[in-house]
Amino acid sequence: MIMGWAQNGDWVEALEVFREMRVVGVVPNEVTVASVLSACVRLGAIQIGRMVHGVVIKGGMEVFVLVSTNMANFYAVCSSLEDAELVFDGMTEKNVVTWNVMLNGYVKSGLVESARGLFERIPVRDLVSWSTMIDGYVRANRLSEALIMFREMQRAEVRPNEVTMVDLVSACGQFLVTHEGRQLHGTILKTGFDGHAFVQATIIHFYAACQQIDLAYLQFQSGDVGNISSWNALIAGFIRNNMVDSARRLFDEMPDRDVVSWSSMIAGYVQSGQFDLALDLFHDMQVKGLQPNEITMVSVVSAVAHSGNLKQGRWIHDYIRESSIPLNDNLSAGLIDMYAKCGNIENALQVFHQVRDRASSVSPWNAVICGLAMHGHANMSLSVFSDLQKTNIKPNSITFLGVLSACCHAGLVVIGKQYFKSMKSVYNIDPNIKHYGCMVDLLGRAGCLKEAELLIESMPMKADVVIWGSMLAACKTHRKTEIGERAAENLARLEPSHGAGRVLLSNIYAEAGRWDDVYLVRRAMQSRRLKKLPGCSGVV
């Protein structure tokens, strides 16, 4: 009975029957136990799986390869890799499935070196062994080693399957490895895997990612035009290459559209800054009666955030609730960001407090930290960051942009310097130019201009217009003529037409009473016809 439920995918029913067996005192056999362990893996039923392990030991069933293999798989997938190793090492007999189970456990845990060590010990490797090891290198972003493993697999005369080929081609697209990707495309053609819909879509994605959109289009035309995934792949490719109008024409030509088609096109409009068109398309999607998903709504919420229309934002939030669209981390972060950008930090906080305890990523935390900083609630922003540090969720570079911006708005120089230093020393995050920009702004506002200048000199990248503009503005505020001159010189070198920098420099000279220099700067502006451009800030 249990085996029947398991074979039909009724995992809950299988566990219920097993519980009834235990209640009435029926002793399970090895086939029953193996099926129950499979159900535990599917359902993540850790406690039941550990209890079944006790039944296995009590009944002496660990001698059966099927049982011990399923037990190792349960621990590797659901519970503890160390327990999986104990079961695996204790087995007197192993088959290739057993080895592959343990190999997969290492790969899914990110232990690619341990996986390779085990792989070398496998007596007879099958397709699953090779594919799992290749996937392990791909997951670890070690594409060159994945490709070497693939070549070794070919020399061993093990024929790859379409899943392995998709794994490698996708990775080539991710890392923009054009030559190797095209070689893999040749292998796909030779083996006939190009007939699979998802393989064809992957090849289109690959060429588009490598900015070879003509080849992506050629692949689309040569394939099955009835395959909606190929249409979606080409639309995504056009969008990725900033060809949103071409994507829309293809979208309009589609014989049929699914939620991926609509979501991709809406996201394309958002990415190209055409927020009104994104919202118009979303309303067209509703008229067509197609239910959006959480991915669609992330783009829609982003469009509303940029429009700043709070009334529309509240309507979208109500729509998400009424449509029972799952509030995942990305959508939660989008709603928090939307409310913050629409000027309602209270609603942003409400969404955050609703999701914070079940958030599995840093995205919602980032949205509220940055939103609070943007609204000038520096202490509250830093308090949320302190709460984040007490969780198992790791901050990322975006987190520290919010944190440093909060310090900047509140003038917390010492604390800001501590956080900036902790990025690398504690969290192993390399500061990027935006983080340096926040620090320069923080030091500049506090009048620590010499320190700010030294920080700019120590940067691993060249300072941009934003940083030198921030520095120049701080020099005007604190009347630091000499440093201001150097900042203006660097600003002019980067952007000769930046009239605002010249205006600031002339104001610095004016406040210092250096009227001859004021005249020279303004005369130079008139002769070059420089314009004062709208101001911008590098701080959230």
XYZ file of C-alpha atoms in Angstrom:
540
model
C 0.000 0.000 0.000
C 2.724 2.470 1.028
C 4.755 1.673 -2.059
C 1.671 2.310 -4.213
C 1.082 5.729 -2.662
C 4.756 6.605 -3.095
C 4.807 5.522 -6.746
C 1.789 7.751 -7.409
C 3.442 10.703 -5.697
C 1.005 10.684 -2.751
C 3.771 11.190 -0.199
C 1.527 12.433 2.625
C -0.717 9.391 2.280
C 2.333 7.115 2.352
C 3.445 8.583 5.686
C -0.087 8.337 7.122
C -0.283 4.630 6.257
C 3.151 4.118 7.796
C 1.967 5.738 11.046
C -1.055 3.424 11.086
C 1.253 0.434 10.581
C 3.275 1.481 13.627
C 0.137 1.948 15.735
C -1.226 -1.533 14.978
C 2.216 -3.121 15.386
C 2.823 -4.235 11.797
C 6.575 -4.587 11.155
C 7.622 -2.954 7.857
C 9.963 -4.643 5.416
C 12.881 -3.101 3.544
C 10.762 -2.009 0.542
C 8.276 -0.233 2.805
C 11.035 1.539 4.724
C 12.748 2.648 1.499
C 9.451 4.092 0.225
C 8.821 5.935 3.509
C 12.317 7.439 3.390
C 11.624 8.690 -0.144
C 8.427 10.312 1.165
C 10.404 11.980 3.968
C 12.818 13.425 1.409
C 9.967 14.779 -0.701
C 8.197 16.359 2.268
C 11.247 17.397 4.271
C 9.925 15.325 7.173
C 13.125 15.314 9.213
C 11.755 13.975 12.485
C 9.919 11.099 10.815
C 13.040 10.259 8.798
C 15.159 10.039 11.944
C 12.503 7.834 13.552
C 12.576 5.557 10.493
C 16.360 5.305 10.916
C 15.700 3.876 14.374
C 13.310 1.337 12.876
C 15.993 0.394 10.329
C 18.632 -0.197 13.002
C 16.212 -2.082 15.256
C 15.144 -4.359 12.397
C 18.663 -4.885 11.075
C 17.608 -3.546 7.671
C 20.730 -1.433 7.121
C 22.238 -4.462 5.340
C 19.912 -3.822 2.392
C 21.592 -1.544 -0.155
C 18.247 0.049 -1.118
C 17.479 1.006 2.482
C 20.923 2.383 3.327
C 21.080 4.276 0.036
C 17.719 5.921 0.714
C 18.827 6.672 4.271
C 22.011 8.372 3.028
C 19.925 10.322 0.519
C 17.516 11.438 3.258
C 20.301 12.800 5.436
C 22.153 14.392 2.491
C 19.067 16.229 1.244
C 17.068 16.966 4.392
C 19.108 16.882 7.499
C 22.824 16.385 7.949
C 25.639 15.658 5.552
C 27.682 14.270 8.458
C 24.934 11.712 9.192
C 24.823 10.864 5.482
C 28.581 10.224 5.572
C 28.187 7.925 8.613
C 25.541 5.879 6.826
C 27.570 5.825 3.602
C 30.853 4.832 5.294
C 29.092 2.118 7.274
C 27.727 0.381 4.181
C 29.463 -2.899 3.368
C 28.004 -2.894 -0.133
C 27.430 0.101 -2.398
C 26.113 0.424 -5.934
C 26.497 3.335 -8.351
C 23.237 4.886 -7.059
C 24.720 4.968 -3.544
C 27.837 6.757 -4.749
C 25.753 9.217 -6.761
C 23.551 9.980 -3.755
C 26.576 10.964 -1.705
C 28.084 12.885 -4.626
C 24.874 14.857 -5.035
C 24.852 15.617 -1.306
C 28.301 17.209 -1.513
C 27.376 19.184 -4.649
C 24.127 20.554 -3.181
C 26.052 21.601 -0.069
C 28.600 23.488 -2.172
C 31.452 21.139 -1.184
C 32.817 20.731 -4.672
C 36.289 19.580 -3.552
C 34.769 16.844 -1.392
C 32.565 15.912 -4.321
C 35.591 15.631 -6.619
C 37.429 13.461 -4.096
C 34.440 11.116 -3.909
C 34.026 11.160 -7.697
C 37.583 9.890 -8.139
C 36.784 6.934 -5.840
C 33.636 5.790 -7.688
C 34.444 2.335 -9.118
C 32.133 2.657 -12.128
C 30.821 6.077 -13.125
C 27.581 6.469 -15.043
C 25.954 9.474 -16.725
C 24.530 10.691 -13.402
C 27.999 10.650 -11.792
C 29.529 12.796 -14.550
C 26.543 15.142 -14.820
C 26.427 15.704 -11.060
C 30.128 16.568 -10.936
C 29.789 18.948 -13.902
C 26.806 20.576 -12.197
C 28.873 20.958 -9.037
C 31.511 22.989 -10.860
C 28.834 25.073 -12.581
C 27.161 25.825 -9.240
C 30.543 26.882 -7.838
C 31.046 29.249 -10.812
C 34.043 27.182 -11.933
C 33.099 26.885 -15.579
C 36.561 26.032 -16.898
C 36.701 22.977 -14.644
C 33.153 22.017 -15.652
C 34.201 22.109 -19.307
C 37.330 20.046 -18.579
C 35.129 17.489 -16.812
C 32.801 17.441 -19.829
C 35.726 16.694 -22.163
C 36.881 13.898 -19.846
C 33.336 12.546 -19.932
C 33.446 12.471 -23.739
C 36.826 10.690 -23.691
C 35.298 8.117 -21.340
C 32.670 7.574 -24.075
C 29.800 8.488 -21.771
C 27.117 10.196 -23.876
C 25.739 13.372 -22.265
C 22.038 14.033 -22.001
C 20.124 17.207 -22.796
C 20.115 18.334 -19.136
C 23.919 18.351 -18.989
C 24.138 20.285 -22.249
C 21.653 22.904 -21.033
C 23.596 23.237 -17.780
C 26.835 23.986 -19.640
C 25.376 26.247 -22.338
C 23.540 28.274 -19.691
C 26.802 28.706 -17.782
C 28.575 29.836 -20.960
C 25.896 32.476 -21.405
C 26.226 33.564 -17.783
C 29.999 34.016 -18.077
C 29.897 35.266 -21.693
C 32.108 32.412 -22.899
C 31.209 32.568 -26.575
C 33.711 30.168 -28.178
C 33.030 27.243 -25.857
C 29.285 27.869 -26.016
C 29.314 27.635 -29.789
C 31.276 24.377 -29.594
C 28.637 22.998 -27.245
C 25.975 24.120 -29.709
C 27.745 21.998 -32.328
C 27.667 18.996 -29.989
C 23.948 19.559 -29.428
C 23.315 19.532 -33.181
C 25.322 16.314 -33.616
C 23.459 14.536 -30.828
C 20.036 15.780 -31.960
C 19.225 17.485 -28.667
C 18.228 20.681 -30.491
C 14.810 19.125 -31.006
C 14.019 19.634 -27.322
C 12.120 22.859 -26.656
C 14.053 23.830 -23.538
C 17.393 23.182 -25.300
C 16.432 25.470 -28.151
C 15.383 28.200 -25.707
C 18.685 27.846 -23.843
C 20.695 28.316 -27.051
C 18.726 31.474 -27.841
C 19.402 32.739 -24.305
C 23.106 31.971 -24.731
C 23.575 33.912 -27.969
C 21.535 36.851 -26.664
C 23.573 36.947 -23.442
C 26.766 37.070 -25.524
C 25.296 40.026 -27.480
C 25.030 37.956 -30.656
C 21.368 38.748 -31.124
C 21.485 37.959 -34.863
C 22.521 34.377 -34.091
C 19.843 34.204 -31.380
C 17.261 35.270 -33.960
C 18.644 32.771 -36.500
C 18.334 29.986 -33.914
C 14.752 31.076 -33.237
C 13.855 30.990 -36.935
C 15.459 27.587 -37.484
C 13.607 25.988 -34.577
C 10.025 25.148 -33.786
C 8.056 28.427 -34.002
C 5.255 26.760 -32.103
C 7.506 26.532 -29.054
C 6.452 29.370 -26.742
C 9.642 29.083 -24.665
C 11.680 30.072 -27.743
C 9.526 33.165 -28.261
C 10.005 34.062 -24.595
C 13.763 33.481 -24.828
C 14.093 35.814 -27.823
C 11.950 38.502 -26.172
C 14.205 38.310 -23.106
C 17.228 38.454 -25.431
C 16.002 41.609 -27.158
C 15.367 43.226 -23.777
C 18.782 42.222 -22.498
C 20.337 43.932 -25.522
C 18.291 47.125 -24.971
C 16.053 46.403 -27.982
C 12.740 46.835 -26.208
C 10.890 47.942 -29.373
C 11.986 44.760 -31.173
C 10.851 42.771 -28.145
C 7.422 44.433 -28.299
C 7.044 43.690 -32.014
C 7.851 40.023 -31.363
C 5.484 40.028 -28.394
C 2.670 41.349 -30.601
C 3.394 38.640 -33.217
C 3.199 35.742 -30.737
C 0.467 33.225 -31.579
C 0.020 32.589 -27.863
C 1.375 34.247 -24.724
C 1.850 32.917 -21.209
C 2.634 34.678 -17.942
C 6.367 34.564 -18.770
C 5.763 36.479 -22.018
C 3.806 39.231 -20.287
C 6.196 39.390 -17.322
C 9.256 39.682 -19.575
C 7.733 42.481 -21.624
C 6.592 44.412 -18.543
C 10.064 43.996 -17.003
C 11.602 45.238 -20.265
C 9.636 48.457 -20.113
C 10.645 48.958 -16.472
C 14.327 48.364 -17.250
C 14.184 50.889 -20.115
C 12.519 53.499 -17.916
C 9.163 53.349 -19.728
C 7.097 52.942 -16.591
C 3.771 54.109 -18.020
C 4.004 51.535 -20.833
C 4.800 48.844 -18.243
C 1.657 49.700 -16.285
C -0.440 49.931 -19.460
C 0.711 46.451 -20.464
C -0.106 45.130 -17.004
C -3.662 46.449 -17.356
C -3.872 44.822 -20.824
C -2.809 41.562 -19.192
C -5.680 41.876 -16.738
C -8.157 42.584 -19.543
C -6.972 39.393 -21.278
C -7.805 37.500 -18.081
C -4.291 36.196 -17.483
C -3.295 35.861 -13.829
C 0.067 37.517 -13.049
C 2.530 35.893 -10.674
C 4.957 37.285 -8.119
C 7.601 37.883 -10.825
C 5.149 40.009 -12.820
C 4.210 41.990 -9.751
C 7.830 42.771 -8.826
C 8.128 44.689 -12.115
C 4.710 46.319 -11.707
C 5.542 47.475 -8.177
C 8.866 48.833 -9.433
C 7.053 50.832 -12.136
C 4.722 52.335 -9.522
C 7.689 53.152 -7.269
C 9.287 55.183 -10.056
C 6.007 56.945 -10.841
C 5.615 57.960 -7.181
C 1.838 57.431 -7.316
C 0.914 56.321 -3.774
C -2.776 55.810 -4.610
C -1.859 53.464 -7.449
C 0.666 51.735 -5.209
C -1.965 50.996 -2.587
C -4.273 49.625 -5.275
C -1.497 47.316 -6.517
C -0.840 46.123 -2.954
C -4.557 45.380 -2.479
C -4.576 43.532 -5.806
C -1.685 41.334 -4.643
C -3.541 40.457 -1.442
C -6.895 39.827 -3.136
C -5.280 37.685 -5.849
C -3.389 35.611 -3.228
C -0.105 36.238 -5.031
C 2.724 34.834 -2.854
C 4.622 37.566 -1.049
C 8.159 36.289 -1.607
C 11.277 38.211 -0.568
C 11.664 40.095 -3.853
C 8.031 41.187 -3.959
C 8.111 42.158 -0.271
C 11.222 44.248 -0.914
C 9.530 45.814 -3.931
C 6.499 46.852 -1.876
C 8.685 48.301 0.886
C 10.723 50.238 -1.687
C 7.562 51.405 -3.454
C 5.986 52.805 -0.294
C 9.252 54.487 0.688
C 9.682 56.121 -2.737
C 6.033 57.202 -2.724
C 6.668 59.001 0.576
C 4.873 56.637 2.951
C 7.509 55.115 5.230
C 4.820 53.962 7.696
C 3.315 51.530 5.160
C 6.817 50.438 4.200
C 7.475 49.517 7.824
C 4.143 47.689 8.058
C 5.074 45.455 5.113
C 8.531 44.848 6.587
C 7.202 43.828 10.009
C 4.722 41.539 8.261
C 7.458 39.597 6.429
C 10.661 40.006 8.457
C 10.362 36.781 10.468
C 9.879 34.600 7.394
C 12.332 36.385 5.091
C 15.024 34.036 3.836
C 17.125 36.649 2.019
C 18.446 40.113 2.771
C 16.245 41.873 0.169
C 13.393 43.033 2.472
C 15.934 44.163 5.078
C 17.820 46.163 2.451
C 14.646 47.838 1.248
C 13.668 49.060 4.705
C 17.225 50.067 5.719
C 17.621 52.139 2.535
C 14.064 53.482 2.752
C 14.522 54.708 6.316
C 17.859 56.281 5.387
C 16.249 58.019 2.412
C 13.583 59.511 4.693
C 16.158 60.756 7.205
C 15.334 58.161 9.881
C 19.009 57.321 10.381
C 18.789 55.905 13.894
C 15.886 53.635 12.982
C 17.738 52.486 9.848
C 20.801 51.553 11.897
C 18.584 49.855 14.491
C 17.096 47.619 11.778
C 20.640 46.817 10.614
C 21.503 45.858 14.192
C 18.495 43.495 14.192
C 19.673 42.014 10.897
C 23.065 41.236 12.430
C 21.310 39.050 15.024
C 19.830 36.810 12.313
C 21.454 34.186 10.088
C 20.963 36.421 7.044
C 24.181 37.994 5.768
C 24.271 41.667 4.710
C 25.450 42.459 1.185
C 26.824 45.513 -0.597
C 23.352 47.075 -0.935
C 22.830 46.760 2.818
C 25.922 48.830 3.451
C 24.848 51.488 0.973
C 21.795 52.045 3.160
C 23.816 51.905 6.369
C 26.462 54.371 5.160
C 23.771 56.672 3.779
C 22.064 56.682 7.185
C 25.384 57.596 8.817
C 25.860 60.328 6.244
C 22.434 61.892 6.859
C 22.972 61.797 10.636
C 26.593 62.946 10.522
C 27.803 59.791 12.316
C 31.415 59.909 11.172
C 32.984 57.507 13.689
C 30.219 54.915 13.347
C 30.227 55.274 9.557
C 33.973 54.633 9.430
C 33.520 51.537 11.604
C 30.800 50.148 9.333
C 32.859 50.907 6.222
C 35.856 49.076 7.666
C 33.697 46.110 8.727
C 32.556 45.518 5.144
C 35.835 43.834 4.274
C 37.119 42.787 7.701
C 33.894 41.186 8.952
C 31.729 40.436 5.913
C 34.374 40.079 3.177
C 32.556 42.602 0.962
C 34.727 44.774 -1.278
C 33.429 48.374 -1.211
C 32.469 49.685 -4.650
C 32.549 53.259 -5.894
C 29.129 54.026 -4.378
C 30.330 53.033 -0.916
C 33.382 55.250 -1.327
C 31.063 58.015 -2.512
C 29.014 57.712 0.689
C 32.175 57.914 2.802
C 33.503 60.942 0.927
C 30.129 62.644 1.378
C 30.075 61.733 5.091
C 33.584 63.058 5.692
C 32.970 66.111 3.530
C 29.796 67.118 5.338
C 31.631 66.797 8.637
C 34.446 69.048 7.399
C 37.040 66.240 7.336
C 38.116 67.229 3.836
C 41.771 66.236 4.053
C 40.725 62.776 5.234
C 38.191 62.599 2.416
C 40.882 63.518 -0.104
C 43.199 60.826 1.266
C 40.353 58.292 1.013
C 39.865 59.203 -2.647
C 43.581 58.706 -3.288
C 43.430 55.251 -1.655
C 40.462 54.051 -3.733
C 41.147 50.973 -5.912
C 39.176 52.664 -8.701
C 39.199 56.200 -10.112
C 36.795 58.674 -8.517
C 33.833 59.650 -10.691
C 31.949 62.906 -11.261
C 29.653 62.266 -8.289
C 32.534 61.910 -5.829
C 34.435 64.973 -7.058
C 31.202 66.960 -7.178
C 30.429 65.984 -3.588
C 33.963 66.932 -2.587
C 33.711 70.317 -4.295
C 30.375 71.080 -2.626
C 31.863 70.237 0.778
C 34.816 72.542 0.076
C 32.404 75.406 -0.603
C 30.492 74.705 2.628
C 33.656 74.575 4.724
C 35.586 77.217 2.711
C 38.519 74.966 1.822
C 39.895 76.765 -1.225
C 43.001 74.717 -1.936
C 41.290 71.319 -1.792
C 38.362 72.807 -3.732
C 40.702 73.800 -6.547
C 42.023 70.241 -6.814
C 38.503 68.827 -6.744
C 37.391 71.256 -9.480
C 40.416 70.347 -11.590
C 39.638 66.630 -11.356
C 35.969 67.280 -12.052
C 36.790 69.328 -15.139
C 39.143 66.602 -16.355
C 36.359 63.993 -16.115
C 33.587 66.156 -17.531
C 34.771 69.376 -19.208
C 31.169 70.520 -19.786
C 30.233 70.276 -16.104
C 29.296 73.921 -15.531
C 28.000 73.354 -12.000
C 31.516 72.540 -10.825
C 32.817 75.816 -12.245
C 30.018 77.716 -10.492
C 30.932 76.104 -7.172
C 34.613 76.947 -7.686
C 33.801 80.591 -8.475
C 31.677 80.737 -5.310
C 34.586 79.321 -3.277
C 36.860 82.043 -4.718
C 34.228 84.695 -3.988
C 33.921 83.683 -0.335
C 37.745 83.789 -0.082
C 37.767 87.284 -1.621
C 39.763 86.128 -4.657
C 37.813 88.223 -7.168
C 40.359 87.957 -9.973
C 39.977 84.159 -9.875
C 36.192 84.541 -9.828
C 36.429 86.614 -13.014
C 38.723 84.099 -14.719
C 36.469 81.129 -13.925
C 33.307 82.879 -15.112
C 35.000 84.153 -18.216
C 36.103 80.608 -19.016
C 32.506 79.423 -18.536
C 31.188 82.062 -20.928
C 33.810 81.303 -23.561
C 33.057 77.573 -23.406
C 29.301 78.154 -23.051
C 29.094 75.790 -20.100
C 25.694 75.155 -18.572
C 24.845 74.505 -14.972
C 23.379 71.004 -15.034
C 20.739 69.782 -12.546
C 22.286 68.537 -9.319
C 22.417 64.903 -8.235
C 23.531 63.011 -5.171
C 25.396 59.774 -4.717
C 23.643 59.220 -1.372
C 20.423 57.244 -1.047
